Every structure is written in C-alpha cells, then in structure tokens.
CSV table of C-alpha atoms in Angstrom, one decimal:
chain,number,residue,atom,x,y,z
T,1,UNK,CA,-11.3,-11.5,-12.0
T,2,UNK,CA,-10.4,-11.6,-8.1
T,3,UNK,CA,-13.4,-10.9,-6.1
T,4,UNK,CA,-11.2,-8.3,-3.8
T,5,UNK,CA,-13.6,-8.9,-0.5
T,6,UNK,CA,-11.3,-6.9,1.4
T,7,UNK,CA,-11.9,-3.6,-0.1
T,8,UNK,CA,-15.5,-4.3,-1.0
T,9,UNK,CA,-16.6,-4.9,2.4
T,10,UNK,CA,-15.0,-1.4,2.9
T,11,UNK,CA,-16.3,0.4,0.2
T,12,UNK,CA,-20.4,-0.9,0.4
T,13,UNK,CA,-21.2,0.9,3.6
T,14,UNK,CA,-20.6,4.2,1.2
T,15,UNK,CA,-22.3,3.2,-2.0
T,16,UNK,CA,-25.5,5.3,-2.3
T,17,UNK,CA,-24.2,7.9,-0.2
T,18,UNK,CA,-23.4,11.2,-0.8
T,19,UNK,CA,-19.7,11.3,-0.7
T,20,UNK,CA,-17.3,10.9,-3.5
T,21,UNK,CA,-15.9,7.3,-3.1
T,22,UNK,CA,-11.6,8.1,-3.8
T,23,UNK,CA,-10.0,4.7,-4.7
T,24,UNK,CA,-6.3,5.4,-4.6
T,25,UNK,CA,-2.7,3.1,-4.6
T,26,UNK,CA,0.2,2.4,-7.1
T,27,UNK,CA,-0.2,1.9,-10.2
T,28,UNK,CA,-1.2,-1.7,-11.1
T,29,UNK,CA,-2.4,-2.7,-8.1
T,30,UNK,CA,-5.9,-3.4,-8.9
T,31,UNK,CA,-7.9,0.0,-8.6
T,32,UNK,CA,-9.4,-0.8,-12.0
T,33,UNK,CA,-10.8,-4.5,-10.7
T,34,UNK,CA,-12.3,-2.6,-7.7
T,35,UNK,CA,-13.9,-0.4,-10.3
T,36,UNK,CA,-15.4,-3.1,-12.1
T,37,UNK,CA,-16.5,-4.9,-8.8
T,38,UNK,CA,-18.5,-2.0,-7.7
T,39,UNK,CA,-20.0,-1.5,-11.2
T,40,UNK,CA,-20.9,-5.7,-11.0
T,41,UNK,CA,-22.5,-4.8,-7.3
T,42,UNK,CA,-24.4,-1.6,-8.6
T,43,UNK,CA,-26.1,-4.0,-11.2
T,44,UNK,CA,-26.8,-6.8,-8.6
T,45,UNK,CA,-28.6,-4.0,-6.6
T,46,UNK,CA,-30.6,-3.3,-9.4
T,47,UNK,CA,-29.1,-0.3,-11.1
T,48,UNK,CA,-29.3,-0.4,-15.3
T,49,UNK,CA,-26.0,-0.6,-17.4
T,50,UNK,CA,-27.0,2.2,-19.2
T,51,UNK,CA,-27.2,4.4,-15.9
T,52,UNK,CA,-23.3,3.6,-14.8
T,53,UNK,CA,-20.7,5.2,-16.5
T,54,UNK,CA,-17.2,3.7,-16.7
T,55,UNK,CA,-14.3,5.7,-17.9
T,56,UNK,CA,-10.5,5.2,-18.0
T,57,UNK,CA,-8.7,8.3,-18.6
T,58,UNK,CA,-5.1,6.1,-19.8
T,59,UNK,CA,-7.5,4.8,-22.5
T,60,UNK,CA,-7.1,6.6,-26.0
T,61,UNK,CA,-11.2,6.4,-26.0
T,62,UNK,CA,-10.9,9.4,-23.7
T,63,UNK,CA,-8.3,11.7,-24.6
T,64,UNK,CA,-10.6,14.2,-26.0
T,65,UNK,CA,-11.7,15.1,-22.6
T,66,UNK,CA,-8.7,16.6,-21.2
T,67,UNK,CA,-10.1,19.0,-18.5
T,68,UNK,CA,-12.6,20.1,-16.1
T,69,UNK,CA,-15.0,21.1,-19.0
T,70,UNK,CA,-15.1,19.2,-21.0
T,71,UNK,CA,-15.6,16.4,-18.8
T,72,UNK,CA,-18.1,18.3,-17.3
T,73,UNK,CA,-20.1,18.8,-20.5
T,74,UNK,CA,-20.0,15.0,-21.7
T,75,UNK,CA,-21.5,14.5,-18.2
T,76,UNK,CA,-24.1,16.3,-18.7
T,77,UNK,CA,-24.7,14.5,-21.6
T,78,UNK,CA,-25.3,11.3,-19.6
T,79,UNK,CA,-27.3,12.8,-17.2
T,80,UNK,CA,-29.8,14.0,-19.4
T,81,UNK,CA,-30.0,10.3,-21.1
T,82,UNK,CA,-29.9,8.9,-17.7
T,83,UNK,CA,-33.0,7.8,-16.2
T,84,UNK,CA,-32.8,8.3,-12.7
T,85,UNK,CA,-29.8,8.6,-10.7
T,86,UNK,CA,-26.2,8.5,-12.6
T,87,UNK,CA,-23.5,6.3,-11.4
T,88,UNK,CA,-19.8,7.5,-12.6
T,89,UNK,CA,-16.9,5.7,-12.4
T,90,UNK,CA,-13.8,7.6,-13.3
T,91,UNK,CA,-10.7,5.5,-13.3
T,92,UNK,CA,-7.0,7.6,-13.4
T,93,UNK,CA,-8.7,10.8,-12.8
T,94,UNK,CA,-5.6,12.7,-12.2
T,95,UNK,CA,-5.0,12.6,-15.8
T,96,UNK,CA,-8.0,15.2,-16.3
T,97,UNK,CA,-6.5,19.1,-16.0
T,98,UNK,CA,-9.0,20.7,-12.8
T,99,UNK,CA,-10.8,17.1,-12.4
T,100,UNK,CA,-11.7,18.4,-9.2
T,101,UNK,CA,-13.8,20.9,-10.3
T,102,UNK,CA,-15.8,19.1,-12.4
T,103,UNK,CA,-16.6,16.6,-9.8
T,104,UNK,CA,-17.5,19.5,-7.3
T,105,UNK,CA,-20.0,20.7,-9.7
T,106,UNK,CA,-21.6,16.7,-10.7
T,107,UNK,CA,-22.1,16.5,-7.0
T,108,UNK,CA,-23.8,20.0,-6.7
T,109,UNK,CA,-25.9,20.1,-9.8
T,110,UNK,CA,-27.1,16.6,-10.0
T,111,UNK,CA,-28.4,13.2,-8.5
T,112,UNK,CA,-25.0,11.2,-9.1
T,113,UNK,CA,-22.5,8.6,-7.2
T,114,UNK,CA,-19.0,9.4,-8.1
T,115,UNK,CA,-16.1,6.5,-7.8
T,116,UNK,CA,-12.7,7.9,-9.0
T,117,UNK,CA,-9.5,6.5,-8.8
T,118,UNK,CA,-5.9,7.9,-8.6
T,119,UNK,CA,-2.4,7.2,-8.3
T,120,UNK,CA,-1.3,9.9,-6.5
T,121,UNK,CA,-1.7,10.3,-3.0
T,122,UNK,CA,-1.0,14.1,-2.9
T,123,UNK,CA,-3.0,15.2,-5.9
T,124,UNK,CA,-5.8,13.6,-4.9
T,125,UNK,CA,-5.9,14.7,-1.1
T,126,UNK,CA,-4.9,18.0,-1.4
T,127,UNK,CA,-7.4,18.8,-4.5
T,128,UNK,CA,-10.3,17.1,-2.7
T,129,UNK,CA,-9.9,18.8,0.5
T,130,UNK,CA,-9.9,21.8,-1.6
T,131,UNK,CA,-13.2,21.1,-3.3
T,132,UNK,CA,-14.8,18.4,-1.0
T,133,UNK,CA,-13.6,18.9,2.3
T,134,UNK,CA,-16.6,16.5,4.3
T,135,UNK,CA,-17.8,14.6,1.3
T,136,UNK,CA,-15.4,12.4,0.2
T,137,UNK,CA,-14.1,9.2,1.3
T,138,UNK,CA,-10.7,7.6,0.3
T,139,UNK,CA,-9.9,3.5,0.2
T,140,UNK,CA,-6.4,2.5,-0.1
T,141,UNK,CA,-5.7,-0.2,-2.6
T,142,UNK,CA,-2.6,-2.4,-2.2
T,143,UNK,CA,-1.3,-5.2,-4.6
T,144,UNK,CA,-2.3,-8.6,-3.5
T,145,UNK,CA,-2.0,-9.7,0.1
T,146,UNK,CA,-0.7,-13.5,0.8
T,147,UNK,CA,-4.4,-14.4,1.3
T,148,UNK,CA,-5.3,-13.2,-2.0
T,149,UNK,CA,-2.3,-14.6,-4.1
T,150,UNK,CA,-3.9,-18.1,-2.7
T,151,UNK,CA,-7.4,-16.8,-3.5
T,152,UNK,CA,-5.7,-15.9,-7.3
T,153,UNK,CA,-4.1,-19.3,-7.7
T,154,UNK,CA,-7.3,-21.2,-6.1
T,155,UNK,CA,-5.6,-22.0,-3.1
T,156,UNK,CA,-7.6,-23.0,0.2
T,157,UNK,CA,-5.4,-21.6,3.1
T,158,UNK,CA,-7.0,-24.6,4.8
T,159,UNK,CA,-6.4,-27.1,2.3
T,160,UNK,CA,-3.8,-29.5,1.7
T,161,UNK,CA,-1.3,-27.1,-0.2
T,162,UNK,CA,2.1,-26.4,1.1
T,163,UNK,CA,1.4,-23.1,2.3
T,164,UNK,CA,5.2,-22.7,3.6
T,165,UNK,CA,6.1,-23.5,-0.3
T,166,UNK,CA,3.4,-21.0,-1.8
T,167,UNK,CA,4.9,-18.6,0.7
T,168,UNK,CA,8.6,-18.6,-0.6
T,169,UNK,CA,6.7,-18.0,-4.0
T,170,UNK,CA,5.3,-14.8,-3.1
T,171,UNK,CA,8.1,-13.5,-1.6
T,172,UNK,CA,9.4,-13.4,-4.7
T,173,UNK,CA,7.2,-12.6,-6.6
T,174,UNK,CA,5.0,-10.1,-4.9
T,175,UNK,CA,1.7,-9.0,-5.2
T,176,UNK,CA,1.3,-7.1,-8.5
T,177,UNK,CA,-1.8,-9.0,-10.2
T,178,UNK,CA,-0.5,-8.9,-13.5
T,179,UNK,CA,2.4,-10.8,-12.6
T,180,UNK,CA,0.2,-13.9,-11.4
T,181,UNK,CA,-1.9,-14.3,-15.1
T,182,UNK,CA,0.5,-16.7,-16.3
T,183,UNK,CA,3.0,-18.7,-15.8
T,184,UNK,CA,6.1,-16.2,-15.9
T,185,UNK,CA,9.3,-16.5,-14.9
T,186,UNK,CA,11.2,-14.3,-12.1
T,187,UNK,CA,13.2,-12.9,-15.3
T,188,UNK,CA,10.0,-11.7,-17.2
T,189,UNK,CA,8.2,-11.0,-13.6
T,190,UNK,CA,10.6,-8.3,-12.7
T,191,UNK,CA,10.5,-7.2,-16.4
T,192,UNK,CA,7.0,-6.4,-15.6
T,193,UNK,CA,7.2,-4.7,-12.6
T,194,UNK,CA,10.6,-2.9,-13.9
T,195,UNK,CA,8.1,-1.3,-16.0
T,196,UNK,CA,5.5,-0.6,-13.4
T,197,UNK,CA,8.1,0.9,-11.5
T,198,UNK,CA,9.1,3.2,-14.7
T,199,UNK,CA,5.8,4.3,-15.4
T,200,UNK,CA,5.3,5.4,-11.5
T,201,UNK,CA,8.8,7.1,-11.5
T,202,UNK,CA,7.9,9.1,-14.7
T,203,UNK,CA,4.5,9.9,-14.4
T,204,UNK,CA,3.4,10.3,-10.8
T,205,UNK,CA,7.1,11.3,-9.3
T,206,UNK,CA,8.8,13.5,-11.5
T,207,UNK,CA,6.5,15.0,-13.9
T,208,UNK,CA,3.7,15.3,-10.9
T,209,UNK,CA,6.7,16.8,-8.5
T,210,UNK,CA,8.8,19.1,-11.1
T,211,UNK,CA,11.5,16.8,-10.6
T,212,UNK,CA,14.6,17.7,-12.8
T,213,UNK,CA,17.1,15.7,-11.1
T,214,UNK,CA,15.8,12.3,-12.3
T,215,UNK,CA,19.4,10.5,-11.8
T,216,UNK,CA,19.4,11.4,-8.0
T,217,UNK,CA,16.3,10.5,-7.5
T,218,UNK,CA,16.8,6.9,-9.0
T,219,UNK,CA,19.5,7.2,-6.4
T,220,UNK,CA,17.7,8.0,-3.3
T,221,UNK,CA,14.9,5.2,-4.4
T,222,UNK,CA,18.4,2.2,-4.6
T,223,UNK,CA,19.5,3.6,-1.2
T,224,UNK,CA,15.3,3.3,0.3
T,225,UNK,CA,15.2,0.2,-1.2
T,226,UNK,CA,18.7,-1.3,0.2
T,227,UNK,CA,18.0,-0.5,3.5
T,228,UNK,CA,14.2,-1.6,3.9
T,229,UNK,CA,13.7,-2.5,8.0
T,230,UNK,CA,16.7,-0.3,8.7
T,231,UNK,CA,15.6,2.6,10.5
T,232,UNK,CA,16.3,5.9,7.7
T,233,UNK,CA,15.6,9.7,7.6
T,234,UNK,CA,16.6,11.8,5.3
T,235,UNK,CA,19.5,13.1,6.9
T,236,UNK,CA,21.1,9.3,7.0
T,237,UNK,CA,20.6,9.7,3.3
T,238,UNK,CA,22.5,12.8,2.7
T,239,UNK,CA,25.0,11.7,5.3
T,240,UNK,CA,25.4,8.8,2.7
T,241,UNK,CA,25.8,10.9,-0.3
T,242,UNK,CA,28.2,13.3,1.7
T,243,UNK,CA,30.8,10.0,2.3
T,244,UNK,CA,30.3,9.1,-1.7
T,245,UNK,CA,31.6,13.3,-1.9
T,246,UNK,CA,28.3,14.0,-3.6
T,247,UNK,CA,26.3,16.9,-1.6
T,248,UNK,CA,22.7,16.9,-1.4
T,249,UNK,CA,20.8,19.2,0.3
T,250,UNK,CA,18.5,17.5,3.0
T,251,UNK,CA,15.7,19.3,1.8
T,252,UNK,CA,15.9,17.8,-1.6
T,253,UNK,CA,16.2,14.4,0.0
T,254,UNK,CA,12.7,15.1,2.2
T,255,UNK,CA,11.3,16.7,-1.1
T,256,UNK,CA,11.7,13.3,-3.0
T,257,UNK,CA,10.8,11.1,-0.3
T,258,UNK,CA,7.6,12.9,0.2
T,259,UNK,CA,7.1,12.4,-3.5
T,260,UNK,CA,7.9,8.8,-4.0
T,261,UNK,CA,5.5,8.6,-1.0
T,262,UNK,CA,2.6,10.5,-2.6
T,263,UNK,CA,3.4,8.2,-5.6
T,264,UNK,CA,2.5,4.8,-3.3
T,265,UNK,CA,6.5,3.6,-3.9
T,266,UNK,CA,6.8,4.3,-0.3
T,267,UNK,CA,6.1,4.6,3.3
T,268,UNK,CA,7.0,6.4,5.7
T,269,UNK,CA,6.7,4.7,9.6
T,270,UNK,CA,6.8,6.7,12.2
T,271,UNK,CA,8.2,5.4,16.1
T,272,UNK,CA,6.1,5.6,19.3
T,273,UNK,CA,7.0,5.3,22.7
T,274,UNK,CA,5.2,2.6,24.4
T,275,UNK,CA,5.4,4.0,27.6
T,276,UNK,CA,4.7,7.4,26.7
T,277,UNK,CA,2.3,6.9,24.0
T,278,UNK,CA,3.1,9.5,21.7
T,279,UNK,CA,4.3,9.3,17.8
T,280,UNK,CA,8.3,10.3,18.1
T,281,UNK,CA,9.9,12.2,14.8
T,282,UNK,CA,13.1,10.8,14.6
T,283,UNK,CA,14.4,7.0,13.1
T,284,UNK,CA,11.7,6.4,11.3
T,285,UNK,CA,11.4,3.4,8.8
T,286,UNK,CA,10.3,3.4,4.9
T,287,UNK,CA,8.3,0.4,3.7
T,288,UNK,CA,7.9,-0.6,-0.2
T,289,UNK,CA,4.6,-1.0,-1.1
T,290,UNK,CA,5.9,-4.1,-3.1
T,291,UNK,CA,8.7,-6.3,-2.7
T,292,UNK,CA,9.0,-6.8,-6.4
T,293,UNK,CA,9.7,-3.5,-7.2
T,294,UNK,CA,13.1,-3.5,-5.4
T,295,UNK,CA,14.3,-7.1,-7.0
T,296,UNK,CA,13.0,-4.8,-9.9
T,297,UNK,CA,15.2,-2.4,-9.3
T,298,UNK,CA,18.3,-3.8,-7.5
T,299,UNK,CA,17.5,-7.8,-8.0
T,300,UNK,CA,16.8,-10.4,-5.5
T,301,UNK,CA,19.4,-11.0,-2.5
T,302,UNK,CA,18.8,-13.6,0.0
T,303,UNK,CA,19.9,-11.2,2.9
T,304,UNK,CA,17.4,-8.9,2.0
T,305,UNK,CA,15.1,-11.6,3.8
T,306,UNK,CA,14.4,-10.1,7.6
T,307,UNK,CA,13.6,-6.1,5.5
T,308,UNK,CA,11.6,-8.1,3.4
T,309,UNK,CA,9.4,-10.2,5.5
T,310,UNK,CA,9.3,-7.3,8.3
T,311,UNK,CA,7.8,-5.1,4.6
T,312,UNK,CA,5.2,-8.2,4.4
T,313,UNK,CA,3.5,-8.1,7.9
T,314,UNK,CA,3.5,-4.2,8.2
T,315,UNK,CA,1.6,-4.2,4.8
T,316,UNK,CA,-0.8,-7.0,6.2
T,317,UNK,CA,-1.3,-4.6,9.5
T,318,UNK,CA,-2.5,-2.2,7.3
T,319,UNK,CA,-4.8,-4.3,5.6
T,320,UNK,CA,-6.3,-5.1,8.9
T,321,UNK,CA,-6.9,-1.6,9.9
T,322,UNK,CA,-4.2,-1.1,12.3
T,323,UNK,CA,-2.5,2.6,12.3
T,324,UNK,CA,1.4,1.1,12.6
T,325,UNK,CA,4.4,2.2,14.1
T,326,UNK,CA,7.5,1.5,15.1
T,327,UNK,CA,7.8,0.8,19.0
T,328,UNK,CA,10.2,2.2,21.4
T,329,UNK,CA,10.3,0.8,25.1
T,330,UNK,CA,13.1,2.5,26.5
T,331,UNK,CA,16.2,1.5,24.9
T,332,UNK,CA,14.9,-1.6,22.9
T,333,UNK,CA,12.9,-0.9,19.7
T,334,UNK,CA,9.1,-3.1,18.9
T,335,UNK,CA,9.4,-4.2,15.4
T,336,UNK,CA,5.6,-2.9,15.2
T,337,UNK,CA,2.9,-1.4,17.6
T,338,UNK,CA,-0.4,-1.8,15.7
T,339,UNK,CA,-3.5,0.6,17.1
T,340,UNK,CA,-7.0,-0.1,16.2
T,341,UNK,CA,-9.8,1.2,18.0
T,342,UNK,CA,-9.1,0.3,21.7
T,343,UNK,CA,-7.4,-2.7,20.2
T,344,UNK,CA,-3.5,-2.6,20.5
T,345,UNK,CA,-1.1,-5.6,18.9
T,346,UNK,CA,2.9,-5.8,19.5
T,347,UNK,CA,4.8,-7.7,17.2
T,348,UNK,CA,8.6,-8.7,16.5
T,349,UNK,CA,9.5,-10.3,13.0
T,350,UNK,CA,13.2,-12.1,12.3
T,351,UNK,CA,14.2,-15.0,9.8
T,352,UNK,CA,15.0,-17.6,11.8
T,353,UNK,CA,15.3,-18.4,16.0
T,354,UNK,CA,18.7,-19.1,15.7
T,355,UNK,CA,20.4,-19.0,19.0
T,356,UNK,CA,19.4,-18.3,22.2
T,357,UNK,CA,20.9,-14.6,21.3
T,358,UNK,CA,18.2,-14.7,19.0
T,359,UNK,CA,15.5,-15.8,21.3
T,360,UNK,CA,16.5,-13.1,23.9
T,361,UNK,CA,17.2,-10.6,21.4
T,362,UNK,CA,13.4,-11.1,19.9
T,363,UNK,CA,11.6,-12.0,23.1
T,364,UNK,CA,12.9,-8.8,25.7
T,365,UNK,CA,11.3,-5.9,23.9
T,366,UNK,CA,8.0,-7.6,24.3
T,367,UNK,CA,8.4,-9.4,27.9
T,368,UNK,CA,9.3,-5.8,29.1
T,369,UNK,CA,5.9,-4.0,27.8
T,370,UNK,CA,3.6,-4.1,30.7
T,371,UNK,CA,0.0,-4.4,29.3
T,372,UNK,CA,-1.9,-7.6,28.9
T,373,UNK,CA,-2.3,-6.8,24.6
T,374,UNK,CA,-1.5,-9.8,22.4
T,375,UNK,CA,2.4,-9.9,21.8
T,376,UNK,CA,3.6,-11.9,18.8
T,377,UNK,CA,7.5,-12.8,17.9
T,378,UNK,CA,6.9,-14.1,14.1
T,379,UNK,CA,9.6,-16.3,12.3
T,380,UNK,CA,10.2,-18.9,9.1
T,381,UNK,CA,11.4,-21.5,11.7
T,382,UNK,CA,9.3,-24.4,12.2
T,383,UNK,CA,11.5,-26.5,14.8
T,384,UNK,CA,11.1,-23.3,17.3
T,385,UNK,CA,7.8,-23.8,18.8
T,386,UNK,CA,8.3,-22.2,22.7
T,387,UNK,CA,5.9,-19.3,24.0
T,388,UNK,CA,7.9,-17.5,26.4
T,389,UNK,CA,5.7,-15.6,29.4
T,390,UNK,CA,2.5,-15.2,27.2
T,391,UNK,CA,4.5,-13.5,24.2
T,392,UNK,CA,3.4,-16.1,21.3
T,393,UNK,CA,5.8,-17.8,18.6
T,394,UNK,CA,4.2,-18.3,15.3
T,395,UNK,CA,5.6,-18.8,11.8
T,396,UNK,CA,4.8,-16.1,9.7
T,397,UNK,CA,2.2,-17.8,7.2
T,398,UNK,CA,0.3,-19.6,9.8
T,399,UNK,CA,0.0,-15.6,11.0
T,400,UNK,CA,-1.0,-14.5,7.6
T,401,UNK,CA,-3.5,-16.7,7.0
T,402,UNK,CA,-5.1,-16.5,10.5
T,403,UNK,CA,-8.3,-14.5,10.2
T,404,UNK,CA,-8.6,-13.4,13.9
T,405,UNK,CA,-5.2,-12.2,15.7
C-alpha cells in the first residue's frame, strides 16, 4: 500500500479535532488507501482496533443500512461497546439516503471523529454546509502524481533510473492506482479505466444529476476531452453542435459541465488578468482529472501531447497548494498563474523549443510580466538549455520531481 504522504501530512493537523474530516475525488483514486492510512495512524497513536470503525458503503456487508437511521442506530450500537472515544470511518458515504443527518447527530450526541469519503463534489458540499456549516473539513484526493507513480514502482527520483523514460510511461498510463498493480498492457489499462470512467458517468453524473440525455452527454465529455488546453465554454460547445445541425441549449451544456465537474471528471479553470488581478469569466479551460480517461474514451493520439502535459503540471499545481488560473497579460495569454499565500509562480508549458518562433512565442508572455515572481517555460526538449532574462527553461520531469519551486 502507497504511503500517500501528501494527503497525510494534510489531513494530521485535523485528526482529534472536532470537525468532520470530508475525503473527496474520482472514483478510484485512492480515497479508500487514505482511509486505511488514517486508521494505521489512529492505532500508532494509541487508539484500540476495536474503537475505529471502518465501513464501505459499495460493499454488500452494508447494504442493510441504507439511510440516515439506520446508520444512525448501528452507531449507536458501537458507541455503547466503545470504550472511550469512537473513531468512524465511512467510505462512499453518498450511497447512504440523508447521510448527512446522521453525521450531524454522531457529532452532537457523542465523543466521535468522523472521516467520510465521497465521490461527488456537489453532494457532499452542498449537504455539509447544510448540516455542518464550520465543522467540517474537505481534502481533495487525486490519482497518483509523477512522484508517486515512482514512489509505487520503487523508483528514487534521485536514483539512476531513466526518469525521462518513466515519464513517457506515465503519460500514458496515468495515475489511476489500480492500473500500476501489474504488469498490464495499454489495451487492458484503458479497459480499466474505460470502466472507471463508466461507473463515474452512471453513478455520480447522470443518476446523481437527473440526466436523461445520456448520449449527449457522452458527447459533450468527447468534445471536453478533444480539446483539453484549448480555451472552452459552453457556448463554444453549443456553437459546435449548432454546425453539426444538432441544437443544444447552452444551459444544458453548463448543466452537464457543472455535473461532470461535481463528479471529479473535470475542471473548470478560470483566466486572470495579471495586471489587474482579478479572476475574468470568459475563455476559460477544462482539465481531466486523468489523462487515461480520455485515451479511455477517444484513444491515445500523439498530438494530444502539449493538452496533455499542460493537464499534468496544472494537476501538480494543485497538489502543491496553488489556487491556478489561466493568465492574461494584455493580449498574450500565461499558460498558468499559480497563487499561494503571498507566494505567486507563472508558468508556460509546450512540447518541444522548436524554432525560435517557439522560443519567442513561449518566452514574451512571461518577459512582459513585471514582478520579480519565479517564471518558468517547461518543455520535453533536452538540447534547449537557455534562460532568457531570469525566465527559467526546465524539462518538465526535472520540474516534477523538484521538491522546492
């Protein structure tokens, strides 16, 4: 099991406390591990077996407790056994009718610290702040960085592998963990995540979201997916449609998006002007929260490659705590403006530095932004090696693996 530091270190300040710790991200992605890492950490800190309790509601052990109550009755139940403080751990908690009430009530009633995991962004935000608004906290899971499909494989990021070759891997691979416990080929990986995908489509898109439409929707996801980096709204997609004489109505279009986004298929990314410092509301970009689920989906094409890599570093921005946008400095556009704290990071991310074009084309954007922040133009190219005017070149995995930006 991959000791998922990352999230740990995020989640121990809150152990103990009294907030309801809300693990949430795709499905697959590793919630579950993190579940069973805090359950590992509650024991090393000296808290009995028989005082956690672990329960997966996609398990057919559980199906008997189908709402509120009776979850809230078998509870009670463990309390009373329990001696001393009760630890629950409630994995796929959207799958209980009114789970929200229930954990309202463990939280009022007894001495308890309550983990829960989810798959849906929405259901779990908008039911919390209902119930909870103040005492919970939420952690955002996300399949496996680069750093952690080395960690998986036993890879030192500082050893003598071929990190550029380990690299090409995960790009096509991605990050899903079940697709790195064996040796699997890109056919049976994308089998996998093809039925990842499914399960997300069905369960937390259109039977969350009332969707009848499910054909369109499929639609809308291929047309996302195809034009990953490409700056996209709704209306481009309807536009789209409208020139394939299929008419959609736009509100349709923001009704999916906003449900493939609760669902952790997608992300939105807003612009920001540089200058003016202010989020902007038009030509934003979406972001798949895996790469394998569009070669999933529409199958791997090598000039998919700038989208994809560009998807790769705004995930690992995220990671890092940066809230990430798309830049705008007058005309030209900053691949991505990363704010954290007082702590601000521009970077630009192509394939290769293939012409001077290229270099001018990547470089300007950044050159132009006045402020003495760290500026970054991130490639595959190797032979390119120049800093230009204190904007840095580096290839994108010696980035990745670099612990301090």
């Amino acid at each position: 099991m991959i000791e998922r530091e990352l999230y740990m270190k995020q989640i121990r300040p809150f152990m103990n406390r009294s907030f309801v710790k809300v693990i949430a991200g795709i499905r697959r992605c590793g919630k579950s591990v993190v579940l069973q890492l805090i359950a590992e950490e509650l024991e090393r800190q000296g808290v009995a077996k028989e005082r956690i309790v672990y329960m997966n509601f996609e398990s057919f052990k559980w199906m008997d407790i189908g709402d509120a109550k009776a979850l809230y009755l078998y509870m009670k139940g463990q309390v009373e056994k329990a001696n001393g403080k009760l630890y629950i751990l409630l994995d796929e908690i959207q799958e209980v009718k009114d789970w929200e009430k229930a954990i309202n009530s463990f939280m009022v009633d007894w001495d308890v610290d309550v983990y829960v995991t989810g798959s849906n962004s929405k259901l779990l935000s908008s039911e919390l702040s209902t119930y909870l608004t103040g005492r919970y906290v939420s952690f955002h899971i996300m399949p496996l960085s680069f750093n952690e499909y080395l960690l998986f494989h036993g890879i030192s990021p500082k050893g003598k592998a071929d990190l550029r070759a380990e690299f090409q891997k995960y790009l096509r691979m991605g990050g899903f963990p079940a697709v790195h416990t064996a040796n699997y080929s890109y056919e049976a990986i994308y089998k996998l995540v093809y039925d990842i995908y499914s399960s997300v489509i069905l369960r937390d898109t259109v039977q969350r979201h009332g969707i009848r439409n499910v054909e369109l929707l499929e639609r809308v996801v291929r047309f996302v997916f195809d034009n990953i980096g490409n700056r996209l709204n709704a209306k481009n997609i309807a536009d789209y449609f409208k020139s394939q004489q299929r008419k959609v109505d736009i509100n349709t279009i923001y009704n999916y998006l906003d449900a493939l986004q609760a669902a952790f298929i997608l992300q939105r990314v807003p612009r920001y002007d540089i200058k003016g410092k202010e989020q902007l509301q038009t030509n934003e970009k979406y972001f798949v929260s895996d790469l394998s689920l569009i070669y999933a989906v529409m199958g791997y094409k090598d000039r998919m490659i700038s989208g994809a890599l560009e998807n790769i570093v705004y995930w690992e921005m995220r990671r890092r705590g940066y809230d990430t946008f798309i830049g705008k400095q007058d005309s030209r556009e900053v691949d991505f403006v990363g704010i954290r704290k007082n702590e601000k990071i521009y970077i630009q991310v192509t394939y290769r530095m293939e012409s001077n074009e290229t270099v001018e084309r990547e470089f300007a954007p950044l050159l132009a932004i006045g402020d003495h922040y760290p500026k970054f133009v991130l490639s595959m190219d190797d032979a390119w090696q120049d800093n230009i005017e204190g904007v840095r070149h580096r290839h994108i995995v010696d980035f990745l693996t670099d612990e301090n930006w």
